[in-house]
Amino acid sequence: FFSWEVLRFLLSNLRMWIEDYRFDGFRFDGVTSMLYHHHGIGTGFSGDYNEYFGLHVDEDALCYLMLANHMIKFLYPESITIAEDVSGMPALCRPVAEGGGGFDYRLAMAIPDKWIQIIKELKDEDWNMGNIVHTLTNRRYKEKYIAYAESHDQALVGDKTLAFRLMDAEMYTNMSVLSPLTPVIDRGIQLHKMIRLITHALGGESYLNFMGNEFGHPEWLDFPRKGNNESYHYARRQFNLTEDHLLRYRFLNAFDRDMNNLEERFGWLASPPAYVSEKHESNKVIAFERAGLIFIFNFHPYQSYVDYRVVIWHTSLIVIFKYKILLDSDAAEYGGHQRLDHSTEYFSAEYPHNYRPNSLMV
């Protein structure tokens, strides 16, 4: 498959981009098609190990990827490599010294596909909490994933961003704070924040956002081409939208800023995977704990809850833990309805719930 001349060219090419152009690393596109002789075509990967080891694996291609990662890490230890692999090949994101593929991260490509599928095909009352949690947590232990709520395809011509799928044409008419908050805009803004936070907190060991998606940029990105008569009209992001205090885009931008600042403070992306204590189908509630924080999401389309009990992970019968609200998607500064009192303190109790000895009433 690879002659040594081709191999040397490809490896030197990687080195050139880092040394001459100061690249920080690489995202290897379409890795699945390289790893297997069948190129992943017509193959559904279930996770069975027979699917990843055998004569159908392209050993030359796998060897090149291992060499590429080894060389990059040896010469430039700070660089990052990312695999776009939908097959889930084991150890692809473990060091070459362990017999792995050497990548730092794998893109969690199922997550943005899942959100689009849910929004396109299901009514709010039909959302499946267990299916959402499974998609966000379906990764091998100690192999790092990059979670993202929407893909680059949704930011470019050919698809719609999450914000546009949720709010569609009303983004052009009802995003002003001077106009009434319509049910479509209200639902869209609240779900946009919740989808991003649960993806960020549960879906991986790093988080990816495409420029403008964090504040719900209403239009796609389209570069000049023959199909649009070489127009520059959509070859931009309207960052002024977030700076206009009469527009609701600023709420989404403020939430995204504070979400990322909170992660930087507590480091949940670098923490072990979350402990999911609840995925309640009728209540539409998902609760989990990660990095010492308790995350509670109510996806019910119309039901709010008072005195809702959730599990806390610790088993100490002596220490009482005190919790406070750190991030609330319902807060006024994020375009919410201010239904929670942020001065309230919540205390752990020796009260069994969901098969754990301690819980918390919120």
mmCIF file of C-alpha atoms in Angstrom:
data_model
loop_
_atom_site.group_PDB
_atom_site.id
_atom_site.type_symbol
_atom_site.label_atom_id
_atom_site.label_comp_id
_atom_site.label_asym_id
_atom_site.label_seq_id
_atom_site.Cartn_x
_atom_site.Cartn_y
_atom_site.Cartn_z
ATOM 1 C CA PHE A 1 0.000 0.000 0.000
ATOM 2 C CA PHE A 2 2.736 2.464 0.991
ATOM 3 C CA SER A 3 6.165 2.432 -0.608
ATOM 4 C CA TRP A 4 8.824 3.921 1.611
ATOM 5 C CA GLU A 5 9.016 6.926 -0.693
ATOM 6 C CA VAL A 6 5.308 7.641 -0.215
ATOM 7 C CA LEU A 7 5.676 7.086 3.519
ATOM 8 C CA ARG A 8 8.587 9.517 3.779
ATOM 9 C CA PHE A 9 6.640 12.100 1.753
ATOM 10 C CA LEU A 10 3.568 11.864 3.988
ATOM 11 C CA LEU A 11 5.574 12.046 7.197
ATOM 12 C CA SER A 12 7.715 14.949 5.980
ATOM 13 C CA ASN A 13 4.521 16.688 4.919
ATOM 14 C CA LEU A 14 3.248 16.552 8.492
ATOM 15 C CA ARG A 15 6.548 17.941 9.736
ATOM 16 C CA MET A 16 6.442 20.779 7.222
ATOM 17 C CA TRP A 17 2.992 21.975 8.367
ATOM 18 C CA ILE A 18 4.175 22.099 11.979
ATOM 19 C CA GLU A 19 7.585 23.663 11.383
ATOM 20 C CA ASP A 20 6.808 26.045 8.526
ATOM 21 C CA TYR A 21 3.197 26.922 9.292
ATOM 22 C CA ARG A 22 3.260 26.447 13.085
ATOM 23 C CA PHE A 23 0.337 24.017 13.157
ATOM 24 C CA ASP A 24 -0.650 22.868 16.660
ATOM 25 C CA GLY A 25 -1.657 19.442 15.418
ATOM 26 C CA PHE A 26 -3.883 17.592 12.983
ATOM 27 C CA ARG A 27 -7.354 16.207 12.577
ATOM 28 C CA PHE A 28 -7.056 13.109 10.409
ATOM 29 C CA ASP A 29 -10.120 13.024 8.182
ATOM 30 C CA GLY A 30 -11.925 9.803 7.255
ATOM 31 C CA VAL A 31 -9.730 7.535 9.359
ATOM 32 C CA THR A 32 -12.349 4.769 9.229
ATOM 33 C CA SER A 33 -11.921 4.434 5.462
ATOM 34 C CA MET A 34 -8.162 4.017 5.971
ATOM 35 C CA LEU A 35 -8.296 1.451 8.771
ATOM 36 C CA TYR A 36 -10.203 -1.245 6.883
ATOM 37 C CA HIS A 37 -10.025 -2.743 3.401
ATOM 38 C CA HIS A 38 -13.811 -2.414 3.206
ATOM 39 C CA HIS A 39 -13.391 1.328 4.047
ATOM 40 C CA GLY A 40 -16.325 1.089 6.447
ATOM 41 C CA ILE A 41 -18.747 0.947 3.514
ATOM 42 C CA GLY A 42 -21.884 -1.029 4.330
ATOM 43 C CA THR A 43 -20.494 -1.961 7.712
ATOM 44 C CA GLY A 44 -22.279 -1.351 10.978
ATOM 45 C CA PHE A 45 -19.872 -1.406 13.913
ATOM 46 C CA SER A 46 -21.493 -2.920 16.978
ATOM 47 C CA GLY A 47 -18.417 -2.904 19.209
ATOM 48 C CA ASP A 48 -17.657 -6.617 18.774
ATOM 49 C CA TYR A 49 -13.881 -7.054 18.769
ATOM 50 C CA ASN A 50 -13.981 -9.312 15.692
ATOM 51 C CA GLU A 51 -14.913 -6.201 13.738
ATOM 52 C CA TYR A 52 -11.617 -4.527 14.592
ATOM 53 C CA PHE A 53 -9.078 -7.334 14.352
ATOM 54 C CA GLY A 54 -8.630 -9.578 11.345
ATOM 55 C CA LEU A 55 -7.684 -9.648 7.697
ATOM 56 C CA HIS A 56 -10.132 -6.848 6.917
ATOM 57 C CA VAL A 57 -7.890 -4.378 8.791
ATOM 58 C CA ASP A 58 -5.539 -2.453 6.503
ATOM 59 C CA GLU A 59 -2.279 -3.005 8.374
ATOM 60 C CA ASP A 60 -0.265 -0.711 6.104
ATOM 61 C CA ALA A 61 -2.610 2.198 6.787
ATOM 62 C CA LEU A 62 -2.699 1.474 10.505
ATOM 63 C CA CYS A 63 1.101 1.306 10.561
ATOM 64 C CA TYR A 64 1.306 4.698 8.826
ATOM 65 C CA LEU A 65 -1.064 6.264 11.367
ATOM 66 C CA MET A 66 0.996 4.856 14.236
ATOM 67 C CA LEU A 67 4.224 6.127 12.656
ATOM 68 C CA ALA A 68 2.691 9.535 12.015
ATOM 69 C CA ASN A 69 1.529 9.887 15.609
ATOM 70 C CA HIS A 70 4.824 8.582 16.977
ATOM 71 C CA MET A 71 6.838 11.033 14.874
ATOM 72 C CA ILE A 72 4.622 14.006 15.724
ATOM 73 C CA LYS A 73 4.756 13.262 19.457
ATOM 74 C CA PHE A 74 8.496 12.553 19.396
ATOM 75 C CA LEU A 75 9.380 15.809 17.630
ATOM 76 C CA TYR A 76 6.584 18.033 18.988
ATOM 77 C CA PRO A 77 5.275 16.691 22.330
ATOM 78 C CA GLU A 78 2.801 19.555 22.764
ATOM 79 C CA SER A 79 0.956 18.885 19.493
ATOM 80 C CA ILE A 80 -2.459 17.215 19.330
ATOM 81 C CA THR A 81 -3.771 14.624 16.879
ATOM 82 C CA ILE A 82 -7.451 13.841 16.425
ATOM 83 C CA ALA A 83 -9.008 10.891 14.611
ATOM 84 C CA GLU A 84 -12.279 11.173 12.717
ATOM 85 C CA ASP A 85 -13.247 7.545 13.227
ATOM 86 C CA VAL A 86 -16.817 6.266 13.430
ATOM 87 C CA SER A 87 -15.879 2.614 13.890
ATOM 88 C CA GLY A 88 -14.611 2.919 17.442
ATOM 89 C CA MET A 89 -11.452 0.888 16.891
ATOM 90 C CA PRO A 90 -10.049 -0.091 20.305
ATOM 91 C CA ALA A 91 -6.835 1.626 21.443
ATOM 92 C CA LEU A 92 -6.818 4.015 18.489
ATOM 93 C CA CYS A 93 -6.507 6.813 21.051
ATOM 94 C CA ARG A 94 -3.917 5.155 23.275
ATOM 95 C CA PRO A 95 -0.125 5.717 23.004
ATOM 96 C CA VAL A 96 1.857 3.813 20.383
ATOM 97 C CA ALA A 97 4.051 2.482 23.214
ATOM 98 C CA GLU A 98 0.986 0.609 24.466
ATOM 99 C CA GLY A 99 0.283 -0.814 21.027
ATOM 100 C CA GLY A 100 -2.308 1.850 20.329
ATOM 101 C CA GLY A 101 -2.864 4.081 17.346
ATOM 102 C CA GLY A 102 -1.301 7.068 19.072
ATOM 103 C CA PHE A 103 -4.098 9.604 18.627
ATOM 104 C CA ASP A 104 -4.924 11.987 21.476
ATOM 105 C CA TYR A 105 -8.638 12.237 20.778
ATOM 106 C CA ARG A 106 -11.430 10.749 18.703
ATOM 107 C CA LEU A 107 -14.327 12.903 17.494
ATOM 108 C CA ALA A 108 -17.607 11.849 19.126
ATOM 109 C CA MET A 109 -19.435 12.028 15.820
ATOM 110 C CA ALA A 110 -22.561 10.233 17.051
ATOM 111 C CA ILE A 111 -23.456 13.100 19.404
ATOM 112 C CA PRO A 112 -24.283 15.869 16.882
ATOM 113 C CA ASP A 113 -26.062 13.296 14.711
ATOM 114 C CA LYS A 114 -28.175 12.263 17.715
ATOM 115 C CA TRP A 115 -29.248 15.809 18.562
ATOM 116 C CA ILE A 116 -30.287 16.531 14.986
ATOM 117 C CA GLN A 117 -32.188 13.226 14.798
ATOM 118 C CA ILE A 118 -34.035 13.957 18.055
ATOM 119 C CA ILE A 119 -35.001 17.492 17.056
ATOM 120 C CA LYS A 120 -36.048 16.501 13.528
ATOM 121 C CA GLU A 121 -37.964 13.310 14.318
ATOM 122 C CA LEU A 122 -39.338 13.439 17.862
ATOM 123 C CA LYS A 123 -41.892 15.465 19.773
ATOM 124 C CA ASP A 124 -40.555 16.900 23.017
ATOM 125 C CA GLU A 125 -42.583 14.433 25.090
ATOM 126 C CA ASP A 126 -41.030 11.512 23.157
ATOM 127 C CA TRP A 127 -37.398 12.317 23.927
ATOM 128 C CA ASN A 128 -35.697 9.236 25.350
ATOM 129 C CA MET A 129 -33.481 10.068 28.318
ATOM 130 C CA GLY A 130 -31.734 6.685 28.301
ATOM 131 C CA ASN A 131 -30.891 6.999 24.621
ATOM 132 C CA ILE A 132 -29.446 10.494 25.125
ATOM 133 C CA VAL A 133 -27.290 9.317 28.035
ATOM 134 C CA HIS A 134 -26.127 6.248 26.099
ATOM 135 C CA THR A 135 -25.032 8.366 23.127
ATOM 136 C CA LEU A 136 -23.174 10.816 25.363
ATOM 137 C CA THR A 137 -21.382 8.126 27.397
ATOM 138 C CA ASN A 138 -20.779 5.417 24.776
ATOM 139 C CA ARG A 139 -16.986 5.507 24.723
ATOM 140 C CA ARG A 140 -14.154 3.292 25.866
ATOM 141 C CA TYR A 141 -12.640 4.040 29.234
ATOM 142 C CA LYS A 142 -9.324 5.914 29.048
ATOM 143 C CA GLU A 143 -9.769 6.805 25.355
ATOM 144 C CA LYS A 144 -10.449 10.513 25.094
ATOM 145 C CA TYR A 145 -13.311 11.877 23.020
ATOM 146 C CA ILE A 146 -14.100 15.335 21.713
ATOM 147 C CA ALA A 147 -17.756 16.088 22.376
ATOM 148 C CA TYR A 148 -19.637 18.586 20.240
ATOM 149 C CA ALA A 149 -23.304 19.506 19.942
ATOM 150 C CA GLU A 150 -23.330 20.279 16.231
ATOM 151 C CA SER A 151 -20.926 19.478 13.428
ATOM 152 C CA HIS A 152 -19.210 21.654 10.822
ATOM 153 C CA ASP A 153 -21.756 20.398 8.273
ATOM 154 C CA GLN A 154 -24.440 22.258 10.200
ATOM 155 C CA ALA A 155 -22.474 25.496 10.119
ATOM 156 C CA LEU A 156 -21.979 25.299 6.344
ATOM 157 C CA VAL A 157 -24.397 25.280 3.418
ATOM 158 C CA GLY A 158 -26.400 22.084 3.207
ATOM 159 C CA ASP A 159 -27.727 21.804 6.735
ATOM 160 C CA LYS A 160 -29.087 23.894 9.587
ATOM 161 C CA THR A 161 -27.503 24.755 12.917
ATOM 162 C CA LEU A 162 -29.211 23.572 16.095
ATOM 163 C CA ALA A 163 -30.453 27.100 16.749
ATOM 164 C CA PHE A 164 -32.018 27.353 13.299
ATOM 165 C CA ARG A 165 -33.583 23.900 13.560
ATOM 166 C CA LEU A 166 -35.078 24.869 16.903
ATOM 167 C CA MET A 167 -36.257 28.380 16.003
ATOM 168 C CA ASP A 168 -36.123 28.569 12.192
ATOM 169 C CA ALA A 169 -37.551 31.711 10.579
ATOM 170 C CA GLU A 170 -38.525 33.261 13.928
ATOM 171 C CA MET A 171 -34.819 34.004 14.466
ATOM 172 C CA TYR A 172 -35.250 36.812 11.939
ATOM 173 C CA THR A 173 -38.390 38.282 13.521
ATOM 174 C CA ASN A 174 -38.638 37.426 17.234
ATOM 175 C CA MET A 175 -35.118 37.622 18.690
ATOM 176 C CA SER A 176 -35.602 41.221 19.854
ATOM 177 C CA VAL A 177 -36.245 41.737 23.565
ATOM 178 C CA LEU A 178 -38.743 44.427 22.522
ATOM 179 C CA SER A 179 -40.976 41.757 20.961
ATOM 180 C CA PRO A 180 -42.918 39.170 23.004
ATOM 181 C CA LEU A 181 -41.091 35.957 23.888
ATOM 182 C CA THR A 182 -42.841 33.453 21.638
ATOM 183 C CA PRO A 183 -43.124 29.738 22.507
ATOM 184 C CA VAL A 184 -40.789 28.839 19.609
ATOM 185 C CA ILE A 185 -38.037 31.247 20.673
ATOM 186 C CA ASP A 186 -38.455 30.378 24.352
ATOM 187 C CA ARG A 187 -38.194 26.626 23.692
ATOM 188 C CA GLY A 188 -35.281 27.126 21.288
ATOM 189 C CA ILE A 189 -33.212 29.276 23.644
ATOM 190 C CA GLN A 190 -33.726 26.972 26.629
ATOM 191 C CA LEU A 191 -32.960 23.749 24.725
ATOM 192 C CA HIS A 192 -29.958 25.333 23.003
ATOM 193 C CA LYS A 193 -28.358 26.001 26.409
ATOM 194 C CA MET A 194 -29.260 22.617 27.882
ATOM 195 C CA ILE A 195 -28.029 20.639 24.877
ATOM 196 C CA ARG A 196 -24.684 22.416 24.983
ATOM 197 C CA LEU A 197 -24.169 21.970 28.723
ATOM 198 C CA ILE A 198 -25.082 18.270 28.852
ATOM 199 C CA THR A 199 -22.865 17.607 25.817
ATOM 200 C CA HIS A 200 -20.008 19.536 27.414
ATOM 201 C CA ALA A 201 -20.326 17.887 30.825
ATOM 202 C CA LEU A 202 -21.173 14.290 29.886
ATOM 203 C CA GLY A 203 -19.997 13.705 26.329
ATOM 204 C CA GLY A 204 -16.211 13.579 26.416
ATOM 205 C CA GLU A 205 -12.830 14.730 27.616
ATOM 206 C CA SER A 206 -12.780 17.889 25.515
ATOM 207 C CA TYR A 207 -15.362 20.106 23.837
ATOM 208 C CA LEU A 208 -15.587 21.539 20.328
ATOM 209 C CA ASN A 209 -17.623 24.443 19.043
ATOM 210 C CA PHE A 210 -17.799 25.866 15.544
ATOM 211 C CA MET A 211 -17.511 29.636 15.294
ATOM 212 C CA GLY A 212 -20.825 31.385 15.852
ATOM 213 C CA ASN A 213 -22.748 28.302 16.946
ATOM 214 C CA GLU A 214 -22.309 29.225 20.604
ATOM 215 C CA PHE A 215 -24.687 32.172 20.264
ATOM 216 C CA GLY A 216 -27.011 30.658 17.681
ATOM 217 C CA HIS A 217 -25.783 32.421 14.548
ATOM 218 C CA PRO A 218 -28.872 32.346 12.300
ATOM 219 C CA GLU A 219 -27.179 31.826 8.954
ATOM 220 C CA TRP A 220 -24.841 29.272 7.480
ATOM 221 C CA LEU A 221 -21.275 29.923 6.385
ATOM 222 C CA ASP A 222 -20.752 29.877 2.624
ATOM 223 C CA PHE A 223 -17.562 30.775 0.818
ATOM 224 C CA PRO A 224 -17.495 32.319 -2.673
ATOM 225 C CA ARG A 225 -18.069 29.626 -5.313
ATOM 226 C CA LYS A 226 -19.731 29.124 -8.664
ATOM 227 C CA GLY A 227 -22.935 27.938 -7.021
ATOM 228 C CA ASN A 228 -23.490 31.334 -5.367
ATOM 229 C CA ASN A 229 -22.014 33.487 -8.135
ATOM 230 C CA GLU A 230 -18.792 33.977 -6.144
ATOM 231 C CA SER A 231 -20.727 35.868 -3.453
ATOM 232 C CA TYR A 232 -19.132 36.935 -0.165
ATOM 233 C CA HIS A 233 -22.539 37.592 1.423
ATOM 234 C CA TYR A 234 -22.486 34.541 3.703
ATOM 235 C CA ALA A 235 -18.708 34.366 4.108
ATOM 236 C CA ARG A 236 -18.832 35.927 7.557
ATOM 237 C CA ARG A 237 -20.022 35.630 11.118
ATOM 238 C CA GLN A 238 -22.176 38.434 12.530
ATOM 239 C CA PHE A 239 -20.556 38.856 15.928
ATOM 240 C CA ASN A 240 -22.384 42.163 16.299
ATOM 241 C CA LEU A 241 -25.498 40.125 17.109
ATOM 242 C CA THR A 242 -24.113 39.259 20.543
ATOM 243 C CA GLU A 243 -23.208 42.876 21.265
ATOM 244 C CA ASP A 244 -26.714 44.211 20.627
ATOM 245 C CA HIS A 245 -28.454 44.314 24.012
ATOM 246 C CA LEU A 246 -31.826 44.426 22.302
ATOM 247 C CA LEU A 247 -31.283 40.963 20.816
ATOM 248 C CA ARG A 248 -31.594 37.611 22.599
ATOM 249 C CA TYR A 249 -28.403 36.217 21.038
ATOM 250 C CA ARG A 250 -26.485 37.742 23.945
ATOM 251 C CA PHE A 251 -28.213 35.358 26.359
ATOM 252 C CA LEU A 252 -26.845 32.329 24.544
ATOM 253 C CA ASN A 253 -23.394 33.884 24.292
ATOM 254 C CA ALA A 254 -23.330 34.713 28.020
ATOM 255 C CA PHE A 255 -24.328 31.161 28.911
ATOM 256 C CA ASP A 256 -21.629 29.684 26.683
ATOM 257 C CA ARG A 257 -19.023 31.979 28.240
ATOM 258 C CA ASP A 258 -19.987 31.071 31.805
ATOM 259 C CA MET A 259 -20.263 27.366 30.977
ATOM 260 C CA ASN A 260 -16.684 27.331 29.710
ATOM 261 C CA ASN A 261 -15.449 29.452 32.621
ATOM 262 C CA LEU A 262 -17.059 27.019 35.062
ATOM 263 C CA GLU A 263 -15.346 24.067 33.372
ATOM 264 C CA GLU A 264 -12.024 25.875 33.580
ATOM 265 C CA ARG A 265 -12.615 26.344 37.300
ATOM 266 C CA PHE A 266 -13.574 22.726 38.079
ATOM 267 C CA GLY A 267 -12.004 20.816 35.174
ATOM 268 C CA TRP A 268 -14.702 18.249 34.506
ATOM 269 C CA LEU A 269 -13.286 17.475 31.049
ATOM 270 C CA ALA A 270 -10.069 16.228 32.672
ATOM 271 C CA SER A 271 -12.006 14.316 35.347
ATOM 272 C CA PRO A 272 -13.057 10.654 35.234
ATOM 273 C CA PRO A 273 -16.337 9.903 33.425
ATOM 274 C CA ALA A 274 -19.511 11.043 35.150
ATOM 275 C CA TYR A 275 -21.597 8.897 37.463
ATOM 276 C CA VAL A 276 -25.123 8.991 36.025
ATOM 277 C CA SER A 277 -27.628 8.540 38.846
ATOM 278 C CA GLU A 278 -30.862 9.206 36.999
ATOM 279 C CA LYS A 279 -32.356 8.992 33.524
ATOM 280 C CA HIS A 280 -36.061 9.170 34.317
ATOM 281 C CA GLU A 281 -38.237 8.639 31.258
ATOM 282 C CA SER A 282 -41.549 10.001 32.558
ATOM 283 C CA ASN A 283 -40.048 12.913 34.511
ATOM 284 C CA LYS A 284 -37.654 13.610 31.594
ATOM 285 C CA VAL A 285 -34.862 14.226 34.112
ATOM 286 C CA ILE A 286 -31.168 13.364 33.738
ATOM 287 C CA ALA A 287 -28.866 13.724 36.748
ATOM 288 C CA PHE A 288 -25.165 12.943 37.080
ATOM 289 C CA GLU A 289 -22.089 13.887 39.073
ATOM 290 C CA ARG A 290 -18.683 14.805 37.691
ATOM 291 C CA ALA A 291 -15.717 16.697 39.140
ATOM 292 C CA GLY A 292 -17.607 17.156 42.418
ATOM 293 C CA LEU A 293 -20.464 18.951 40.644
ATOM 294 C CA ILE A 294 -24.053 17.721 40.399
ATOM 295 C CA PHE A 295 -25.697 18.303 37.020
ATOM 296 C CA ILE A 296 -29.495 18.129 36.817
ATOM 297 C CA PHE A 297 -31.381 18.521 33.530
ATOM 298 C CA ASN A 298 -35.168 18.714 33.228
ATOM 299 C CA PHE A 299 -36.103 18.066 29.590
ATOM 300 C CA HIS A 300 -39.846 17.891 30.311
ATOM 301 C CA PRO A 301 -41.681 20.177 27.857
ATOM 302 C CA TYR A 302 -44.004 21.713 30.472
ATOM 303 C CA GLN A 303 -43.444 20.179 33.948
ATOM 304 C CA SER A 304 -41.328 21.860 36.639
ATOM 305 C CA TYR A 305 -40.477 20.082 39.897
ATOM 306 C CA VAL A 306 -40.278 21.176 43.518
ATOM 307 C CA ASP A 307 -38.407 19.195 46.207
ATOM 308 C CA TYR A 308 -36.789 16.827 43.734
ATOM 309 C CA ARG A 309 -34.434 14.273 45.286
ATOM 310 C CA VAL A 310 -31.197 13.350 43.521
ATOM 311 C CA VAL A 311 -28.350 11.018 44.414
ATOM 312 C CA ILE A 312 -24.959 12.198 45.581
ATOM 313 C CA TRP A 313 -22.033 9.865 44.979
ATOM 314 C CA HIS A 314 -20.151 10.048 48.269
ATOM 315 C CA THR A 315 -20.822 7.376 50.901
ATOM 316 C CA SER A 316 -19.553 9.194 53.990
ATOM 317 C CA LEU A 317 -21.985 9.034 56.898
ATOM 318 C CA ILE A 318 -20.091 11.673 58.886
ATOM 319 C CA VAL A 319 -19.447 14.583 56.536
ATOM 320 C CA ILE A 320 -22.388 16.693 55.398
ATOM 321 C CA PHE A 321 -21.828 18.313 52.012
ATOM 322 C CA LYS A 322 -23.214 21.741 51.184
ATOM 323 C CA TYR A 323 -24.117 22.637 47.597
ATOM 324 C CA LYS A 324 -24.964 25.926 45.891
ATOM 325 C CA ILE A 325 -26.157 26.790 42.398
ATOM 326 C CA LEU A 326 -23.217 27.685 40.176
ATOM 327 C CA LEU A 327 -24.820 27.704 36.711
ATOM 328 C CA ASP A 328 -28.540 27.962 35.995
ATOM 329 C CA SER A 329 -29.824 27.965 32.433
ATOM 330 C CA ASP A 330 -33.057 29.504 33.782
ATOM 331 C CA ALA A 331 -31.281 32.613 35.112
ATOM 332 C CA ALA A 332 -32.336 36.027 33.808
ATOM 333 C CA GLU A 333 -28.913 36.809 32.310
ATOM 334 C CA TYR A 334 -29.318 33.770 30.050
ATOM 335 C CA GLY A 335 -32.849 34.556 28.919
ATOM 336 C CA GLY A 336 -34.441 32.252 31.487
ATOM 337 C CA HIS A 337 -37.488 32.576 33.744
ATOM 338 C CA GLN A 338 -35.713 32.919 37.126
ATOM 339 C CA ARG A 339 -37.527 30.057 38.848
ATOM 340 C CA LEU A 340 -34.618 29.168 41.164
ATOM 341 C CA ASP A 341 -33.418 31.097 44.222
ATOM 342 C CA HIS A 342 -29.629 31.268 43.969
ATOM 343 C CA SER A 343 -29.210 32.095 47.651
ATOM 344 C CA THR A 344 -30.532 28.668 48.646
ATOM 345 C CA GLU A 345 -28.075 26.187 50.163
ATOM 346 C CA TYR A 346 -28.601 22.448 49.725
ATOM 347 C CA PHE A 347 -27.292 19.842 52.183
ATOM 348 C CA SER A 348 -26.565 16.161 51.706
ATOM 349 C CA ALA A 349 -28.447 13.703 53.886
ATOM 350 C CA GLU A 350 -28.195 10.043 54.842
ATOM 351 C CA TYR A 351 -31.329 9.284 52.849
ATOM 352 C CA PRO A 352 -31.197 6.316 50.424
ATOM 353 C CA HIS A 353 -32.267 7.055 46.871
ATOM 354 C CA ASN A 354 -31.769 5.220 43.574
ATOM 355 C CA TYR A 355 -29.710 2.507 45.283
ATOM 356 C CA ARG A 356 -27.255 4.949 46.876
ATOM 357 C CA PRO A 357 -27.087 5.714 50.620
ATOM 358 C CA ASN A 358 -26.982 9.531 50.388
ATOM 359 C CA SER A 359 -29.038 12.078 48.499
ATOM 360 C CA LEU A 360 -29.941 15.718 48.175
ATOM 361 C CA MET A 361 -33.285 17.545 47.959
ATOM 362 C CA VAL A 362 -33.377 20.305 45.352
#
